[in-house]
Short mmCIF file of C-alpha atoms and ligand atoms in Angstrom, two decimals:
data_model
loop_
_atom_site.label_atom_id
_atom_site.label_comp_id
_atom_site.label_asym_id
_atom_site.label_seq_id
_atom_site.Cartn_x
_atom_site.Cartn_y
_atom_site.Cartn_z
CA MET T 192 -47.50 163.86 -71.04
CA ARG T 193 -46.49 163.00 -74.57
CA LEU T 194 -49.54 162.87 -76.99
CA SER T 195 -47.70 159.98 -78.71
CA GLN T 196 -48.41 157.92 -75.64
CA LEU T 197 -51.92 159.22 -74.88
CA PHE T 198 -54.52 156.74 -76.00
CA THR T 199 -57.21 159.24 -76.60
CA LYS T 200 -57.79 161.19 -79.81
CA THR T 201 -59.66 164.33 -80.78
CA SER T 202 -62.58 163.98 -83.18
CA LYS T 203 -63.90 166.46 -85.68
CA THR T 204 -67.41 164.94 -85.53
CA ILE T 205 -69.94 166.40 -83.10
CA PRO T 206 -71.51 163.30 -81.37
CA ALA T 207 -74.96 162.95 -82.71
CA ASP T 208 -76.50 161.81 -79.41
CA GLU T 209 -75.34 164.90 -77.48
CA THR T 210 -77.27 168.11 -77.39
CA ALA T 211 -75.27 169.83 -74.58
CA ARG T 212 -72.31 171.90 -75.69
CA ASN T 213 -70.30 171.01 -72.73
CA ALA T 214 -70.50 167.15 -73.38
CA GLN T 215 -70.04 167.73 -77.22
CA LEU T 216 -66.71 169.54 -76.63
CA LEU T 217 -65.30 167.30 -73.97
CA ILE T 218 -66.18 164.15 -76.16
CA GLN T 219 -64.70 165.62 -79.19
CA ALA T 220 -61.49 166.77 -77.07
CA GLY T 221 -61.34 163.27 -75.67
CA PHE T 222 -61.84 164.31 -72.21
CA ILE T 223 -64.75 162.04 -71.39
CA HIS T 224 -66.58 159.05 -72.73
CA LYS T 225 -70.33 158.84 -72.78
CA GLU T 226 -71.48 155.49 -71.32
CA MET T 227 -75.24 156.34 -71.54
CA ALA T 228 -77.35 159.42 -70.94
CA GLY T 229 -76.20 161.12 -67.84
CA VAL T 230 -73.30 158.77 -67.20
CA TYR T 231 -69.85 159.61 -68.29
CA SER T 232 -66.36 158.21 -67.74
CA TYR T 233 -63.27 160.59 -67.25
CA LEU T 234 -60.32 159.95 -69.71
CA PRO T 235 -56.88 161.12 -68.81
CA LEU T 236 -57.31 164.74 -69.63
CA GLY T 237 -60.73 164.89 -68.21
CA LYS T 238 -59.60 163.35 -65.06
CA ARG T 239 -57.07 166.02 -64.69
CA VAL T 240 -59.58 168.81 -64.82
CA LEU T 241 -62.08 166.95 -62.43
CA ASP T 242 -59.07 166.53 -59.96
CA ASN T 243 -58.01 170.25 -60.28
CA ILE T 244 -61.53 171.24 -59.36
CA GLU T 245 -61.80 168.81 -56.62
CA GLN T 246 -58.46 170.00 -55.16
CA ILE T 247 -59.60 173.58 -55.05
CA VAL T 248 -62.88 172.62 -53.40
CA ARG T 249 -60.86 170.39 -50.98
CA GLU T 250 -58.52 173.31 -49.96
CA GLU T 251 -61.21 175.65 -49.25
CA MET T 252 -63.23 173.13 -47.24
CA ASN T 253 -60.09 172.36 -45.28
CA ALA T 254 -59.61 176.10 -44.69
CA LEU T 255 -63.10 176.23 -43.38
CA GLY T 256 -62.31 173.53 -40.79
CA GLY T 257 -63.71 170.63 -42.62
CA ILE T 258 -62.47 167.07 -42.09
CA GLU T 259 -62.56 164.74 -45.15
CA VAL T 260 -63.91 161.24 -45.06
CA GLN T 261 -65.21 158.89 -47.63
CA LEU T 262 -68.53 157.35 -46.99
CA SER T 263 -69.86 154.20 -48.52
CA ILE T 264 -72.14 154.31 -51.60
CA LEU T 265 -74.28 151.31 -50.48
CA GLN T 266 -76.52 152.51 -47.57
CA PRO T 267 -78.64 150.42 -45.12
CA LYS T 268 -82.42 151.17 -45.34
CA ASP T 269 -83.09 151.13 -41.63
CA ILE T 270 -81.26 154.41 -40.65
CA TRP T 271 -83.41 156.21 -43.49
CA GLU T 272 -86.60 154.73 -41.99
CA LYS T 273 -85.66 156.58 -38.66
CA THR T 274 -86.04 159.94 -40.30
CA ASP T 275 -88.95 158.69 -42.55
CA ARG T 276 -87.06 159.44 -45.77
CA TRP T 277 -86.79 155.89 -47.21
CA ASP T 278 -90.19 155.74 -49.13
CA ASP T 279 -90.17 156.56 -52.70
CA ASP T 280 -92.80 159.23 -52.19
CA LYS T 281 -90.38 161.06 -49.93
CA VAL T 282 -87.35 160.87 -52.30
CA ASP T 283 -88.44 160.09 -55.80
CA ASN T 284 -85.10 159.91 -57.70
CA TRP T 285 -83.23 157.36 -55.54
CA PHE T 286 -81.46 154.38 -57.11
CA LYS T 287 -82.06 151.41 -54.79
CA THR T 288 -80.89 147.78 -55.06
CA LYS T 289 -81.30 144.56 -53.08
CA LEU T 290 -78.89 141.89 -51.65
CA LYS T 291 -79.28 138.33 -52.84
CA ASN T 292 -81.54 137.60 -49.67
CA GLY T 293 -83.94 140.48 -50.59
CA THR T 294 -82.55 143.15 -48.20
CA GLU T 295 -83.06 146.63 -49.63
CA LEU T 296 -80.14 149.08 -49.86
CA GLY T 297 -79.83 152.68 -50.98
CA ILE T 298 -77.30 153.91 -53.45
CA SER T 299 -75.78 157.22 -52.20
CA LEU T 300 -77.76 160.33 -53.30
CA THR T 301 -77.17 162.23 -50.00
CA ASN T 302 -75.62 161.25 -46.81
CA GLU T 303 -77.22 163.10 -43.69
CA GLU T 304 -78.47 159.86 -42.19
CA PRO T 305 -75.53 157.53 -42.72
CA LEU T 306 -72.99 160.31 -41.55
CA THR T 307 -75.06 161.29 -38.43
CA ASN T 308 -75.47 157.74 -37.46
CA ALA T 309 -71.65 156.90 -37.91
CA LEU T 310 -70.82 160.13 -35.89
CA GLY T 311 -73.24 159.12 -33.07
CA GLY T 312 -70.63 156.51 -32.05
CA PHE T 313 -68.20 159.27 -31.18
CA ILE T 314 -70.16 162.21 -29.78
CA ASN T 315 -70.96 162.24 -26.21
CA SER T 316 -70.16 165.51 -24.63
CA TYR T 317 -70.03 169.15 -25.66
CA LYS T 318 -66.28 168.67 -26.03
CA ASP T 319 -66.91 166.38 -28.99
CA LEU T 320 -68.61 169.29 -30.87
CA PRO T 321 -68.58 171.12 -33.18
CA ALA T 322 -67.80 168.56 -36.03
CA TYR T 323 -67.56 169.65 -39.66
CA VAL T 324 -67.24 166.62 -41.92
CA TYR T 325 -67.13 166.40 -45.74
CA GLN T 326 -66.33 163.99 -48.64
CA ILE T 327 -65.93 164.27 -52.39
CA HIS T 328 -67.73 161.25 -53.82
CA SER T 329 -69.86 159.98 -56.39
CA LYS T 330 -73.69 160.41 -56.06
CA PHE T 331 -76.50 158.76 -58.02
CA ARG T 332 -79.72 160.28 -58.99
CA ASN T 333 -82.41 158.81 -61.14
CA GLU T 334 -82.93 162.21 -63.00
CA LEU T 335 -85.92 162.16 -65.39
CA ARG T 336 -84.03 164.11 -68.03
CA ALA T 337 -80.22 164.00 -68.46
CA LYS T 338 -79.66 166.26 -71.47
CA SER T 339 -77.26 168.75 -70.07
CA GLY T 340 -74.10 166.74 -70.29
CA LEU T 341 -71.90 166.85 -67.18
CA MET T 342 -74.31 169.43 -65.69
CA ARG T 343 -76.87 166.88 -65.02
CA GLY T 344 -75.54 163.45 -64.44
CA ARG T 345 -77.38 160.35 -63.24
CA GLU T 346 -74.00 159.54 -61.67
CA PHE T 347 -71.93 162.59 -60.69
CA LEU T 348 -69.33 163.96 -58.44
CA MET T 349 -70.43 166.08 -55.47
CA LYS T 350 -68.75 167.56 -52.43
CA ASP T 351 -70.98 167.16 -49.50
CA LEU T 352 -70.20 168.71 -46.04
CA TYR T 353 -72.37 168.33 -42.87
CA SER T 354 -72.02 170.44 -39.81
CA PHE T 355 -72.86 169.46 -36.27
CA CYS T 356 -73.15 172.33 -33.83
CA ARG T 357 -74.12 172.88 -30.09
CA THR T 358 -75.96 176.14 -30.45
CA GLN T 359 -77.79 178.02 -33.19
CA GLU T 360 -75.15 180.85 -32.94
CA GLU T 361 -72.46 178.28 -33.47
CA HIS T 362 -74.31 177.01 -36.42
CA ASN T 363 -75.11 180.37 -37.89
CA ALA T 364 -71.42 181.44 -37.83
CA PHE T 365 -70.37 178.20 -39.52
CA TYR T 366 -73.16 178.62 -42.10
CA GLU T 367 -72.02 182.11 -43.07
CA ASN T 368 -68.31 181.09 -43.19
CA ALA T 369 -69.39 178.17 -45.51
CA ALA T 370 -71.03 180.62 -47.84
CA LEU T 371 -67.83 182.78 -48.03
CA ALA T 372 -65.79 179.47 -48.77
CA TYR T 373 -68.29 178.68 -51.57
CA MET T 374 -67.62 182.10 -53.18
CA LYS T 375 -63.89 181.68 -52.78
CA VAL T 376 -64.22 178.34 -54.78
CA TYR T 377 -66.22 180.02 -57.63
CA ASP T 378 -63.57 182.95 -57.71
CA ARG T 379 -60.78 180.57 -57.92
CA LEU T 380 -62.67 178.75 -60.83
CA GLY T 381 -63.06 182.10 -62.66
CA ILE T 382 -66.82 182.46 -62.18
CA GLY T 383 -67.02 184.53 -59.04
CA ASP T 384 -68.38 187.63 -60.92
CA THR T 385 -71.16 185.66 -62.53
CA THR T 386 -72.16 183.55 -59.47
CA TYR T 387 -74.84 184.80 -57.08
CA ARG T 388 -75.79 183.69 -53.62
CA THR T 389 -79.55 183.04 -54.22
CA TYR T 390 -82.51 182.80 -51.90
CA ALA T 391 -84.13 179.28 -52.62
CA SER T 392 -86.56 176.90 -51.37
CA GLY T 393 -85.81 173.82 -49.52
CA GLY T 394 -85.09 175.10 -46.08
CA ILE T 395 -86.13 172.51 -43.79
CA PHE T 396 -85.51 174.61 -40.81
CA SER T 397 -84.90 178.08 -41.96
CA LYS T 398 -87.28 179.86 -44.36
CA PHE T 399 -84.77 179.54 -47.42
CA SER T 400 -81.85 177.54 -48.43
CA ASP T 401 -78.98 179.27 -50.01
CA GLU T 402 -78.07 178.18 -53.60
CA PHE T 403 -75.16 179.40 -55.54
CA GLN T 404 -76.25 180.18 -59.07
CA THR T 405 -74.01 180.97 -62.17
CA LEU T 406 -75.40 182.77 -65.01
CA SER T 407 -75.58 180.82 -68.21
CA ASP T 408 -77.97 180.71 -71.12
CA VAL T 409 -78.24 176.97 -70.96
CA GLY T 410 -79.11 177.04 -67.10
CA GLU T 411 -82.14 175.14 -66.09
CA ASP T 412 -83.09 177.67 -63.30
CA THR T 413 -84.58 181.11 -63.50
CA ILE T 414 -83.30 183.62 -61.06
CA TYR T 415 -84.05 187.31 -60.26
CA VAL T 416 -80.60 189.16 -59.63
CA HIS T 417 -80.15 192.02 -57.47
CA GLU T 418 -77.02 193.52 -59.09
CA ASP T 419 -76.20 196.11 -56.39
CA LYS T 420 -76.52 193.62 -53.50
CA ARG T 421 -74.82 190.83 -55.41
CA VAL T 422 -77.68 188.41 -54.44
CA ALA T 423 -80.54 186.61 -56.41
CA VAL T 424 -83.92 185.07 -55.60
CA ASN T 425 -84.77 181.79 -57.21
CA LYS T 426 -88.17 181.78 -59.20
CA GLU T 427 -89.37 179.00 -56.89
CA VAL T 428 -89.69 181.48 -54.10
CA PHE T 429 -90.19 184.75 -56.04
CA THR T 430 -93.44 186.02 -54.46
CA ASP T 431 -94.50 189.47 -53.41
CA GLU T 432 -94.36 188.33 -49.76
CA VAL T 433 -90.87 187.11 -50.10
CA LEU T 434 -89.71 190.28 -51.86
CA SER T 435 -91.19 192.44 -49.10
CA ASP T 436 -89.51 190.22 -46.35
CA LEU T 437 -86.15 190.76 -48.16
CA GLY T 438 -86.84 194.40 -48.62
CA PHE T 439 -86.41 194.08 -52.47
CA LYS T 440 -88.42 195.96 -55.00
CA ARG T 441 -89.46 194.00 -58.19
CA GLU T 442 -87.98 196.54 -60.63
CA GLU T 443 -84.67 196.24 -58.95
CA LEU T 444 -84.46 192.66 -60.04
CA ILE T 445 -83.39 191.36 -63.38
CA GLU T 446 -84.47 187.90 -64.64
CA LYS T 447 -81.57 185.50 -65.69
CA ARG T 448 -81.05 181.88 -66.59
CA ALA T 449 -78.55 180.18 -64.21
CA VAL T 450 -76.94 176.91 -63.18
CA GLU T 451 -77.13 175.74 -59.59
CA VAL T 452 -73.48 175.24 -58.59
CA GLY T 453 -74.00 174.75 -54.87
CA ASN T 454 -76.67 174.61 -52.21
CA ILE T 455 -76.42 174.97 -48.45
CA PHE T 456 -79.05 174.22 -45.86
CA SER T 457 -79.90 174.57 -42.24
CA LEU T 458 -81.29 171.49 -41.04
CA GLY T 459 -82.11 172.02 -37.40
CA THR T 460 -82.31 169.29 -35.02
CA LYS T 461 -84.58 166.95 -36.96
CA TYR T 462 -81.98 164.25 -38.32
CA ALA T 463 -79.86 163.90 -35.20
CA ASP T 464 -82.84 163.71 -32.83
CA ALA T 465 -84.34 161.06 -35.10
CA LEU T 466 -81.22 159.06 -34.98
CA ASN T 467 -81.00 159.46 -31.35
CA VAL T 468 -77.71 161.32 -31.42
CA TYR T 469 -77.41 163.96 -28.69
CA TYR T 470 -74.57 165.46 -26.67
CA THR T 471 -74.50 166.30 -22.89
CA ASP T 472 -73.74 170.02 -22.14
CA GLU T 473 -71.57 171.37 -19.18
CA GLN T 474 -74.49 170.87 -16.76
CA GLY T 475 -74.85 167.34 -17.72
CA GLU T 476 -78.16 167.87 -19.49
CA ARG T 477 -78.82 166.03 -22.85
CA GLN T 478 -79.13 168.48 -25.75
CA SER T 479 -80.06 168.24 -29.39
CA ILE T 480 -77.49 168.64 -32.22
CA ILE T 481 -78.04 171.38 -34.88
CA MET T 482 -76.99 170.33 -38.31
CA GLY T 483 -76.38 172.06 -41.67
CA CYS T 484 -75.50 170.45 -44.98
CA TYR T 485 -73.54 171.84 -47.83
CA GLY T 486 -73.50 170.54 -51.36
CA LEU T 487 -71.38 171.55 -54.31
CA GLY T 488 -71.47 169.91 -57.74
CA ILE T 489 -67.99 169.15 -59.06
CA SER T 490 -68.74 167.46 -62.17
CA ARG T 491 -71.40 169.99 -62.89
CA LEU T 492 -68.78 172.80 -62.43
CA MET T 493 -66.54 170.98 -64.91
CA GLY T 494 -69.55 170.95 -67.50
CA LEU T 495 -70.38 174.54 -66.74
CA LEU T 496 -66.66 175.80 -67.11
CA ALA T 497 -66.31 173.82 -70.34
CA GLU T 498 -69.30 175.52 -71.70
CA HIS T 499 -68.74 179.00 -70.20
CA PHE T 500 -65.08 179.41 -71.52
CA ALA T 501 -65.46 177.89 -74.91
CA ASP T 502 -65.30 179.51 -78.27
CA ASP T 503 -65.81 178.26 -81.88
CA LYS T 504 -62.42 176.41 -81.91
CA GLY T 505 -63.10 174.51 -78.66
CA LEU T 506 -62.36 174.66 -74.93
CA VAL T 507 -60.66 177.46 -73.19
CA TRP T 508 -59.81 176.31 -69.69
CA PRO T 509 -58.93 178.80 -67.02
CA GLU T 510 -55.38 177.98 -65.70
CA ALA T 511 -56.64 176.88 -62.37
CA VAL T 512 -58.26 173.66 -63.73
CA ALA T 513 -56.53 173.15 -67.27
CA PRO T 514 -55.21 169.70 -67.68
CA ALA T 515 -51.83 171.24 -68.36
CA LYS T 516 -50.46 174.80 -68.47
CA VAL T 517 -48.63 174.35 -71.81
CA TYR T 518 -49.35 172.67 -75.11
CA LEU T 519 -45.90 172.20 -76.68
CA VAL T 520 -46.13 171.75 -80.37
CA ARG T 521 -42.95 170.19 -82.19
CA LEU T 522 -42.98 170.77 -85.95
CA GLY T 523 -40.19 169.22 -88.16
CA ASP T 524 -38.18 166.31 -87.33
CA ASP T 525 -34.45 167.68 -87.57
CA GLU T 526 -32.55 165.89 -84.97
CA ALA T 527 -31.70 169.41 -83.36
CA THR T 528 -35.39 170.37 -83.28
CA VAL T 529 -36.45 167.28 -81.68
CA LYS T 530 -33.67 167.74 -79.13
CA GLN T 531 -34.68 171.40 -78.23
CA ALA T 532 -38.29 170.32 -77.82
CA ASP T 533 -37.41 167.39 -75.67
CA GLU T 534 -35.20 169.56 -73.58
CA LEU T 535 -37.89 172.32 -73.06
CA TYR T 536 -40.49 169.51 -72.24
CA ASN T 537 -38.14 167.97 -69.58
CA ARG T 538 -37.19 171.40 -68.29
CA LEU T 539 -40.90 172.70 -67.81
CA THR T 540 -41.83 169.14 -66.35
CA ALA T 541 -39.05 169.38 -63.89
CA ALA T 542 -40.09 172.89 -62.85
CA GLY T 543 -43.64 171.32 -62.13
CA VAL T 544 -45.39 172.96 -65.10
CA GLY T 545 -48.02 170.68 -66.78
CA VAL T 546 -47.10 170.13 -70.33
CA LEU T 547 -48.99 168.25 -73.18
CA TYR T 548 -46.17 167.60 -75.58
CA ASP T 549 -47.43 167.11 -79.23
CA ASP T 550 -44.62 164.97 -80.32
CA ARG T 551 -46.75 163.18 -82.84
CA ASP T 552 -46.15 162.76 -86.63
CA LEU T 553 -48.85 165.17 -87.76
CA ARG T 554 -48.97 168.28 -89.88
CA ALA T 555 -49.13 171.72 -88.32
CA GLY T 556 -52.59 172.49 -88.95
CA ALA T 557 -53.84 169.33 -87.30
CA LYS T 558 -51.72 170.15 -84.19
CA PHE T 559 -52.73 173.61 -83.92
CA ALA T 560 -56.47 172.60 -84.24
CA ASP T 561 -55.96 170.04 -81.37
CA ALA T 562 -54.16 172.62 -79.26
CA ASP T 563 -57.21 174.97 -79.68
CA LEU T 564 -59.89 172.33 -78.95
CA THR T 565 -58.01 170.99 -75.94
CA GLY T 566 -58.00 174.42 -74.44
CA ILE T 567 -54.65 174.47 -72.78
CA PRO T 568 -53.82 178.01 -71.72
CA TYR T 569 -50.46 178.43 -73.43
CA ARG T 570 -49.26 177.07 -76.91
CA VAL T 571 -45.66 176.79 -77.48
CA VAL T 572 -44.28 176.09 -81.05
CA ILE T 573 -40.74 174.69 -81.74
CA SER T 574 -39.99 174.15 -85.34
CA ASP T 575 -36.82 173.85 -87.43
CA LYS T 576 -37.46 177.57 -88.45
CA THR T 577 -37.93 178.73 -84.86
CA ARG T 578 -34.82 176.78 -83.69
CA VAL T 579 -32.71 178.25 -86.43
CA ALA T 580 -33.97 181.86 -85.51
CA GLY T 581 -33.30 181.13 -81.99
CA VAL T 582 -36.88 181.85 -80.79
CA TYR T 583 -39.86 180.09 -79.36
CA GLU T 584 -43.24 181.10 -80.46
CA LEU T 585 -45.85 181.50 -77.79
CA LYS T 586 -49.58 181.98 -77.95
CA ALA T 587 -52.24 182.31 -75.16
CA ARG T 588 -55.39 180.20 -76.01
CA GLY T 589 -57.66 183.23 -75.67
CA SER T 590 -55.72 185.55 -77.88
CA GLU T 591 -55.08 185.61 -81.59
CA ASP T 592 -51.55 186.93 -81.46
CA SER T 593 -48.45 185.02 -80.94
CA GLN T 594 -45.03 186.33 -79.63
CA GLN T 595 -41.50 185.31 -80.58
CA LEU T 596 -39.52 184.92 -77.35
CA ASN T 597 -36.11 183.83 -76.44
CA GLN T 598 -35.82 181.11 -73.85
CA ALA T 599 -35.34 183.28 -70.87
CA GLU T 600 -38.45 185.45 -71.96
CA LEU T 601 -40.53 182.28 -72.47
CA LEU T 602 -39.63 180.82 -69.11
CA LYS T 603 -40.34 184.10 -67.36
CA THR T 604 -43.79 184.40 -68.97
CA LEU T 605 -44.57 180.94 -68.02
CA ASP T 606 -43.46 181.76 -64.39
CA VAL T 607 -40.70 179.15 -64.44
P1 ATP G 147 -81.05 170.31 -59.23
O1 ATP G 147 -82.23 171.24 -58.70
O2 ATP G 147 -80.18 170.93 -60.20
O3 ATP G 147 -81.55 169.00 -59.57
P2 ATP G 147 -80.69 169.63 -56.49
O4 ATP G 147 -81.12 170.91 -55.91
O5 ATP G 147 -81.38 168.42 -56.44
O6 ATP G 147 -80.14 170.00 -58.03
P3 ATP G 147 -78.83 169.31 -54.33
O7 ATP G 147 -79.38 168.22 -53.81
O8 ATP G 147 -78.84 170.82 -53.96
O9 ATP G 147 -79.14 169.35 -55.85
O10 ATP G 147 -77.25 168.96 -54.59
C1 ATP G 147 -76.05 169.80 -54.33
C2 ATP G 147 -75.33 170.13 -55.67
O11 ATP G 147 -75.04 169.05 -56.40
C3 ATP G 147 -76.11 170.99 -56.61
O12 ATP G 147 -76.03 172.42 -56.18
C4 ATP G 147 -75.48 170.73 -57.88
O13 ATP G 147 -74.37 171.65 -58.06
C5 ATP G 147 -75.03 169.32 -57.77
N1 ATP G 147 -75.99 168.45 -58.41
C6 ATP G 147 -77.25 167.93 -58.05
N2 ATP G 147 -77.73 167.05 -58.94
C7 ATP G 147 -76.81 166.87 -59.87
C8 ATP G 147 -76.86 166.19 -60.99
N3 ATP G 147 -77.83 165.47 -61.39
N4 ATP G 147 -75.52 166.15 -61.86
C9 ATP G 147 -74.59 167.01 -61.47
N5 ATP G 147 -74.63 167.69 -60.44
C10 ATP G 147 -75.59 167.68 -59.58
MG1 MG G 148 -80.25 172.16 -54.72
#
């Protein structure tokens, strides 16, 4: 992508109506546009980051055996009444709307009921199970406070997977595999070592749900970390009774702030039973279906990564999610310099390397500041001087030092 053709621009001014560092940086770097509190649009560079996170999650869900669907955002009321979840006193942060004729609708905040209902039309025998179905789609929640930028949206992107199993053993095995798949996602995003599987409330069927919590000073959750066991206990379930159940001693645990980046639940047979979705076993007997649900906050992760990896100059994206691998700065407008920079841009692009090509008519300082703010992993400079010297200047975003390399060395360093 040539920056001369990108409509977004960076800004030196910290947006006055944003207190969250992630949103401040992402707005200043032109990755997102704030529509209103808790509601953001993704601009070209932001969309790339979001897509990259989404793709990592998709790959891990596919490896887990998940099958992707896309569920509707408008939901009929009657299926939620069957499980007794429609009323506002059951779910208090639901956006709802009405048809012109007065019929009430829900706007997707989770999807157990609609998906179970849809699947019900296809599930008859034990041969039709297990089923592991997921989607990556917008969710809407009428959050009381939305002051954490992308980390707490009123509209946000979530991956939600639902499992439908025949036996408790089948469910348990899948549930544990899902927990492992979640940790793989966090590893690939560079936050594996600061993310803890966490005992939390919200188990409808089991005693706990499992949250995945990433340490962060701006996190809204308080957790107690057991460093040796690499697990944590959420404050909401942190009682003497729970600690003794888990075999933990209070003094082994350290209090930390954290952000909930995922949450998985065992749901038992409650939803499928209520929606009258059963299967027949090998003996021809009707059996209940055991469900689980598995949420992972994709846009929240983008906000977390923006905040987690930033420094005083701006964003510092891990390569796995960066909107491009190389920020190519062209300085000077000698014809030969322009030609050399164009050639490198074409060469890298042809090799599948993402490049932001700063071909704009700006001074060096402005381009370097934008390279830093944008947080692209590698900055390459081509100037009249480097061309004459026969070198390329390479600097990694996280480091202060630059290197002078010849073309072969440059391409090798960039894995081309
Ligand atoms: P929280 O306690 O932070 O409000 P939750 O427990 O209500 O979240 P879940 O229903 O467990 O959220 O949703 C699954 C995942 O979706 C969460 O682990 C989180 O990563 C993400 N998520 C939930 N609410 C939001 C939100 N308002 N904005 C962005 N991501 C969210
Ligand atoms: Mg949760």
